[in-house]
PDB file of C-alpha atoms in Angstrom:
ATOM      1  CA  MET U   1      82.480 -66.133 -31.124  1.00 49.00           C
ATOM      2  CA  ASP U   2      81.396 -62.388 -31.225  1.00 51.00           C
ATOM      3  CA  SER U   3      80.235 -60.882 -28.176  1.00 49.00           C
ATOM      4  CA  GLN U   4      77.228 -59.014 -30.187  1.00 51.00           C
ATOM      5  CA  SER U   5      75.731 -62.430 -31.245  1.00 50.00           C
ATOM      6  CA  GLU U   6      72.455 -63.409 -30.557  1.00 48.00           C
ATOM      7  CA  PRO U   7      71.531 -65.239 -27.082  1.00 49.00           C
ATOM      8  CA  GLU U   8      71.432 -68.741 -27.007  1.00 51.00           C
ATOM      9  CA  ASN U   9      68.058 -69.217 -25.644  1.00 49.00           C
ATOM     10  CA  PRO U  10      65.790 -67.231 -28.086  1.00 46.00           C
ATOM     11  CA  SER U  11      63.118 -66.734 -25.038  1.00 45.00           C
ATOM     12  CA  GLU U  12      65.816 -64.998 -23.170  1.00 47.00           C
ATOM     13  CA  GLY U  13      66.155 -61.319 -24.050  1.00 44.00           C
ATOM     14  CA  PRO U  14      66.947 -58.388 -22.362  1.00 45.00           C
ATOM     15  CA  ALA U  15      65.644 -58.248 -18.940  1.00 45.00           C
ATOM     16  CA  PRO U  16      62.496 -56.395 -18.548  1.00 43.00           C
ATOM     17  CA  GLU U  17      62.771 -52.474 -17.418  1.00 44.00           C
ATOM     18  CA  GLU U  18      63.223 -52.536 -13.417  1.00 43.00           C
ATOM     19  CA  ASN U  19      61.970 -50.068 -11.030  1.00 42.00           C
ATOM     20  CA  VAL U  20      65.328 -47.841 -11.316  1.00 42.00           C
ATOM     21  CA  SER U  21      64.580 -46.559  -7.511  1.00 41.00           C
ATOM     22  CA  GLY U  22      64.189 -49.948  -6.280  1.00 43.00           C
ATOM     23  CA  ASP U  23      60.984 -49.098  -4.810  1.00 45.00           C
ATOM     24  CA  LEU U  24      57.662 -51.414  -4.864  1.00 39.00           C
ATOM     25  CA  PRO U  25      55.030 -49.816  -7.078  1.00 42.00           C
ATOM     26  CA  SER U  26      52.666 -47.598  -5.028  1.00 49.00           C
ATOM     27  CA  ALA U  27      48.889 -47.696  -4.577  1.00 50.00           C
ATOM     28  CA  GLU U  28      48.350 -44.893  -6.666  1.00 49.00           C
ATOM     29  CA  ASP U  29      49.768 -46.507  -9.648  1.00 54.00           C
ATOM     30  CA  ALA U  30      46.645 -48.253  -9.836  1.00 77.00           C
ATOM     31  CA  PHE U  31      44.609 -44.935  -9.796  1.00 78.00           C
ATOM     32  CA  ARG U  32      43.750 -42.290 -12.532  1.00 84.00           C
ATOM     33  CA  ARG U  33      45.041 -38.838 -11.076  1.00 88.00           C
ATOM     34  CA  PHE U  34      43.043 -35.408 -11.790  1.00 86.00           C
ATOM     35  CA  ASP U  35      44.833 -32.361 -10.425  1.00 84.00           C
ATOM     36  CA  THR U  36      43.954 -28.810  -9.505  1.00 80.00           C
ATOM     37  CA  THR U  37      43.903 -26.915 -12.624  1.00 80.00           C
ATOM     38  CA  GLY U  38      46.430 -23.966 -13.044  1.00 79.00           C
ATOM     39  CA  TYR U  39      43.577 -21.551 -12.744  1.00 82.00           C
ATOM     40  CA  TYR U  40      42.141 -22.768  -9.249  1.00 77.00           C
ATOM     41  CA  ARG U  41      46.036 -23.141  -8.128  1.00 76.00           C
ATOM     42  CA  SER U  42      46.827 -19.633  -9.064  1.00 79.00           C
ATOM     43  CA  LEU U  43      43.654 -17.665  -7.429  1.00 79.00           C
ATOM     44  CA  PRO U  44      45.097 -17.692  -3.644  1.00 78.00           C
ATOM     45  CA  LEU U  45      48.763 -17.194  -5.180  1.00 79.00           C
ATOM     46  CA  TYR U  46      47.663 -13.774  -7.182  1.00 84.00           C
ATOM     47  CA  GLY U  47      45.344 -12.867  -3.923  1.00 82.00           C
ATOM     48  CA  GLY U  48      48.282 -13.308  -1.764  1.00 80.00           C
ATOM     49  CA  ILE U  49      50.503 -11.042  -4.142  1.00 85.00           C
ATOM     50  CA  GLY U  50      48.079  -8.484  -4.248  1.00 85.00           C
ATOM     51  CA  TYR U  51      47.425  -8.408  -0.347  1.00 83.00           C
ATOM     52  CA  PHE U  52      51.528  -8.043   0.006  1.00 84.00           C
ATOM     53  CA  VAL U  53      51.742  -5.070  -2.473  1.00 86.00           C
ATOM     54  CA  THR U  54      48.888  -3.394  -0.959  1.00 83.00           C
ATOM     55  CA  LEU U  55      50.808  -3.897   2.567  1.00 82.00           C
ATOM     56  CA  LEU U  56      53.880  -2.639   0.885  1.00 82.00           C
ATOM     57  CA  LEU U  57      52.212   0.539  -0.130  1.00 82.00           C
ATOM     58  CA  ASP U  58      50.439   0.939   3.047  1.00 80.00           C
ATOM     59  CA  TYR U  59      53.795   0.566   5.060  1.00 79.00           C
ATOM     60  CA  THR U  60      55.637   2.889   3.153  1.00 81.00           C
ATOM     61  CA  GLY U  61      52.876   5.644   2.827  1.00 78.00           C
ATOM     62  CA  LYS U  62      52.333   5.530   6.700  1.00 78.00           C
ATOM     63  CA  GLY U  63      55.158   3.752   8.176  1.00 74.00           C
ATOM     64  CA  ILE U  64      55.367   0.356  10.138  1.00 73.00           C
ATOM     65  CA  PRO U  65      52.186  -0.251  11.888  1.00 75.00           C
ATOM     66  CA  GLY U  66      51.649  -1.407  15.554  1.00 80.00           C
ATOM     67  CA  TRP U  67      51.991  -5.045  16.569  1.00 82.00           C
ATOM     68  CA  GLY U  68      48.144  -5.805  16.385  1.00 82.00           C
ATOM     69  CA  GLU U  69      47.905  -4.928  12.737  1.00 83.00           C
ATOM     70  CA  LEU U  70      51.198  -6.306  11.794  1.00 82.00           C
ATOM     71  CA  VAL U  71      50.551  -9.750  13.460  1.00 86.00           C
ATOM     72  CA  PHE U  72      46.975  -9.257  11.463  1.00 87.00           C
ATOM     73  CA  ASP U  73      48.722  -8.664   8.219  1.00 84.00           C
ATOM     74  CA  PHE U  74      50.951 -11.340   8.326  1.00 84.00           C
ATOM     75  CA  VAL U  75      48.407 -13.837   9.819  1.00 88.00           C
ATOM     76  CA  LEU U  76      46.367 -13.261   6.559  1.00 86.00           C
ATOM     77  CA  LEU U  77      49.146 -13.456   4.111  1.00 84.00           C
ATOM     78  CA  GLY U  78      50.178 -16.673   5.904  1.00 86.00           C
ATOM     79  CA  LEU U  79      46.403 -17.997   5.252  1.00 85.00           C
ATOM     80  CA  PHE U  80      46.872 -17.130   1.288  1.00 82.00           C
ATOM     81  CA  VAL U  81      49.903 -18.895   1.302  1.00 82.00           C
ATOM     82  CA  LEU U  82      48.482 -21.958   3.222  1.00 82.00           C
ATOM     83  CA  ALA U  83      45.610 -21.492   0.693  1.00 79.00           C
ATOM     84  CA  PHE U  84      47.817 -21.734  -2.019  1.00 79.00           C
ATOM     85  CA  VAL U  85      49.854 -24.730  -1.046  1.00 78.00           C
ATOM     86  CA  ASP U  86      46.343 -26.574  -0.346  1.00 76.00           C
ATOM     87  CA  LEU U  87      44.850 -25.747  -3.766  1.00 71.00           C
ATOM     88  CA  SER U  88      48.031 -26.771  -5.635  1.00 71.00           C
ATOM     89  CA  GLN U  89      48.467 -30.373  -4.138  1.00 75.00           C
ATOM     90  CA  ARG U  90      44.746 -31.118  -4.268  1.00 79.00           C
ATOM     91  CA  SER U  91      44.135 -34.080  -6.413  1.00 85.00           C
ATOM     92  CA  VAL U  92      41.246 -36.826  -6.959  1.00 88.00           C
ATOM     93  CA  LEU U  93      42.490 -40.135  -7.426  1.00 88.00           C
ATOM     94  CA  VAL U  94      39.772 -42.730  -9.072  1.00 89.00           C
ATOM     95  CA  GLY U  95      40.706 -46.371  -9.051  1.00 86.00           C
ATOM     96  CA  GLU U  96      38.759 -49.514  -9.646  1.00 83.00           C
ATOM     97  CA  ASP U  97      37.803 -50.053  -5.846  1.00 87.00           C
ATOM     98  CA  GLU U  98      37.882 -46.327  -4.376  1.00 90.00           C
ATOM     99  CA  ILE U  99      37.699 -43.065  -4.914  1.00 90.00           C
ATOM    100  CA  ARG U 100      39.962 -40.737  -3.056  1.00 91.00           C
ATOM    101  CA  ILE U 101      40.814 -37.010  -2.304  1.00 88.00           C
ATOM    102  CA  VAL U 102      44.278 -36.497  -1.505  1.00 88.00           C
ATOM    103  CA  ARG U 103      45.492 -33.322   0.173  1.00 84.00           C
ATOM    104  CA  LEU U 104      49.009 -32.343   1.128  1.00 79.00           C
ATOM    105  CA  LEU U 105      48.093 -30.937   4.302  1.00 78.00           C
ATOM    106  CA  TRP U 106      45.169 -32.843   5.471  1.00 81.00           C
ATOM    107  CA  LYS U 107      43.842 -36.270   5.544  1.00 86.00           C
ATOM    108  CA  ASP U 108      42.892 -37.991   2.720  1.00 85.00           C
ATOM    109  CA  ARG U 109      39.273 -38.735   2.481  1.00 89.00           C
ATOM    110  CA  ALA U 110      38.067 -41.690   0.490  1.00 89.00           C
ATOM    111  CA  VAL U 111      34.844 -43.706  -0.102  1.00 91.00           C
ATOM    112  CA  PRO U 112      35.059 -47.382  -1.787  1.00 91.00           C
ATOM    113  CA  SER U 113      33.159 -47.174  -5.421  1.00 87.00           C
ATOM    114  CA  GLY U 114      31.299 -50.121  -4.393  1.00 89.00           C
ATOM    115  CA  GLU U 115      29.492 -48.691  -1.670  1.00 90.00           C
ATOM    116  CA  VAL U 116      28.267 -45.340  -3.502  1.00 90.00           C
ATOM    117  CA  ARG U 117      24.337 -45.355  -3.685  1.00 90.00           C
ATOM    118  CA  ARG U 118      24.170 -42.048  -5.424  1.00 89.00           C
ATOM    119  CA  VAL U 119      26.150 -39.474  -7.309  1.00 89.00           C
ATOM    120  CA  HIS U 120      24.779 -35.968  -7.880  1.00 88.00           C
ATOM    121  CA  VAL U 121      26.261 -33.897 -10.336  1.00 86.00           C
ATOM    122  CA  PRO U 122      25.313 -30.120  -9.256  1.00 82.00           C
ATOM    123  CA  THR U 123      23.770 -28.194 -12.354  1.00 78.00           C
ATOM    124  CA  THR U 124      24.816 -24.776 -10.562  1.00 75.00           C
ATOM    125  CA  GLN U 125      28.423 -25.363  -9.667  1.00 76.00           C
ATOM    126  CA  GLU U 126      31.294 -27.653 -10.816  1.00 80.00           C
ATOM    127  CA  GLY U 127      31.939 -30.957  -8.761  1.00 83.00           C
ATOM    128  CA  LEU U 128      30.546 -34.200  -7.579  1.00 87.00           C
ATOM    129  CA  TRP U 129      28.688 -35.441  -4.533  1.00 86.00           C
ATOM    130  CA  LEU U 130      29.075 -38.875  -3.406  1.00 89.00           C
ATOM    131  CA  TYR U 131      26.562 -40.408  -1.109  1.00 90.00           C
ATOM    132  CA  THR U 132      26.981 -43.910   0.396  1.00 90.00           C
ATOM    133  CA  ASP U 133      23.328 -43.498   1.926  1.00 86.00           C
ATOM    134  CA  PRO U 134      20.883 -42.055  -0.690  1.00 77.00           C
ATOM    135  CA  ASP U 135      18.897 -39.758   1.877  1.00 81.00           C
ATOM    136  CA  GLY U 136      22.033 -39.203   4.172  1.00 83.00           C
ATOM    137  CA  ASP U 137      25.096 -36.524   4.089  1.00 89.00           C
ATOM    138  CA  VAL U 138      27.654 -36.450   1.226  1.00 88.00           C
ATOM    139  CA  ALA U 139      30.077 -39.118   1.936  1.00 89.00           C
ATOM    140  CA  LEU U 140      32.700 -37.305  -0.499  1.00 88.00           C
ATOM    141  CA  LYS U 141      32.474 -34.104  -1.900  1.00 87.00           C
ATOM    142  CA  ILE U 142      34.672 -33.479  -4.734  1.00 86.00           C
ATOM    143  CA  GLY U 143      34.701 -29.521  -5.654  1.00 80.00           C
ATOM    144  CA  ALA U 144      35.500 -27.746  -8.656  1.00 79.00           C
ATOM    145  CA  GLY U 145      38.913 -27.068 -10.312  1.00 80.00           C
ATOM    146  CA  HIS U 146      40.208 -30.113 -11.238  1.00 81.00           C
ATOM    147  CA  GLU U 147      41.648 -31.102 -14.649  1.00 85.00           C
ATOM    148  CA  ASN U 148      39.501 -32.850 -17.418  1.00 86.00           C
ATOM    149  CA  ALA U 149      36.439 -32.528 -14.959  1.00 84.00           C
ATOM    150  CA  ASP U 150      34.130 -33.934 -17.932  1.00 86.00           C
ATOM    151  CA  GLU U 151      36.306 -37.466 -17.832  1.00 89.00           C
ATOM    152  CA  LEU U 152      36.543 -37.208 -14.109  1.00 87.00           C
ATOM    153  CA  LYS U 153      32.538 -37.474 -13.971  1.00 88.00           C
ATOM    154  CA  GLU U 154      32.536 -40.141 -16.366  1.00 88.00           C
ATOM    155  CA  LEU U 155      34.908 -41.868 -14.690  1.00 89.00           C
ATOM    156  CA  VAL U 156      33.530 -41.599 -11.295  1.00 89.00           C
ATOM    157  CA  ILE U 157      29.777 -42.647 -12.857  1.00 87.00           C
ATOM    158  CA  ARG U 158      31.484 -45.691 -14.679  1.00 88.00           C
ATOM    159  CA  GLN U 159      33.175 -46.961 -11.512  1.00 86.00           C
ATOM    160  CA  ILE U 160      29.907 -47.242  -9.136  1.00 88.00           C
ATOM    161  CA  PRO U 161      27.605 -49.982  -9.007  1.00 88.00           C
ATOM    162  CA  SER U 162      24.703 -50.008 -11.902  1.00 87.00           C
ATOM    163  CA  SER U 163      21.993 -49.917  -9.134  1.00 88.00           C
ATOM    164  CA  ALA U 164      23.606 -46.255  -8.060  1.00 88.00           C
ATOM    165  CA  GLU U 165      21.317 -43.245  -8.987  1.00 86.00           C
ATOM    166  CA  VAL U 166      23.110 -40.236 -10.670  1.00 88.00           C
ATOM    167  CA  THR U 167      20.929 -37.115 -10.118  1.00 86.00           C
ATOM    168  CA  GLY U 168      21.407 -33.343 -11.442  1.00 80.00           C
ATOM    169  CA  LEU U 169      22.498 -34.050 -14.804  1.00 71.00           C
ATOM    170  CA  GLY U 170      19.825 -32.138 -16.137  1.00 52.00           C
TER     171      GLY U 170
END
């Protein structure tokens, strides 16, 4: 009999694809992910590069400054790097039960979608503000600069309870 023949039991076919790494599926698999756009990721990068070039030109013109100015310059340059890392690793995850903001260097912030009582879509800026108490403080603020911003807004509005108020669409 040929080794390439059909299996004896037709219901048995090739094994379903398995996770090659052996890891269990992560909780993020049930979420729709919206990452920061390239434009917003590049803002602090270009700012930092511009500041670094300015420092080089300044240092070549008048020499190495004193310790105080040098420390200030490198702290400011470090803040540009920190802003770049933060913006390049910021995502919004929208799932059936929760809406979460994930940031690399800070604690994740999340709100259960069933607890949202009001969503405000600002008319003067991009983003969403989610309230668990309609007259209280913002429970979760999704800022500007995410991929597919219109799809993000629509998905968040679909995930919240139908009794929740949506304001600012004007």
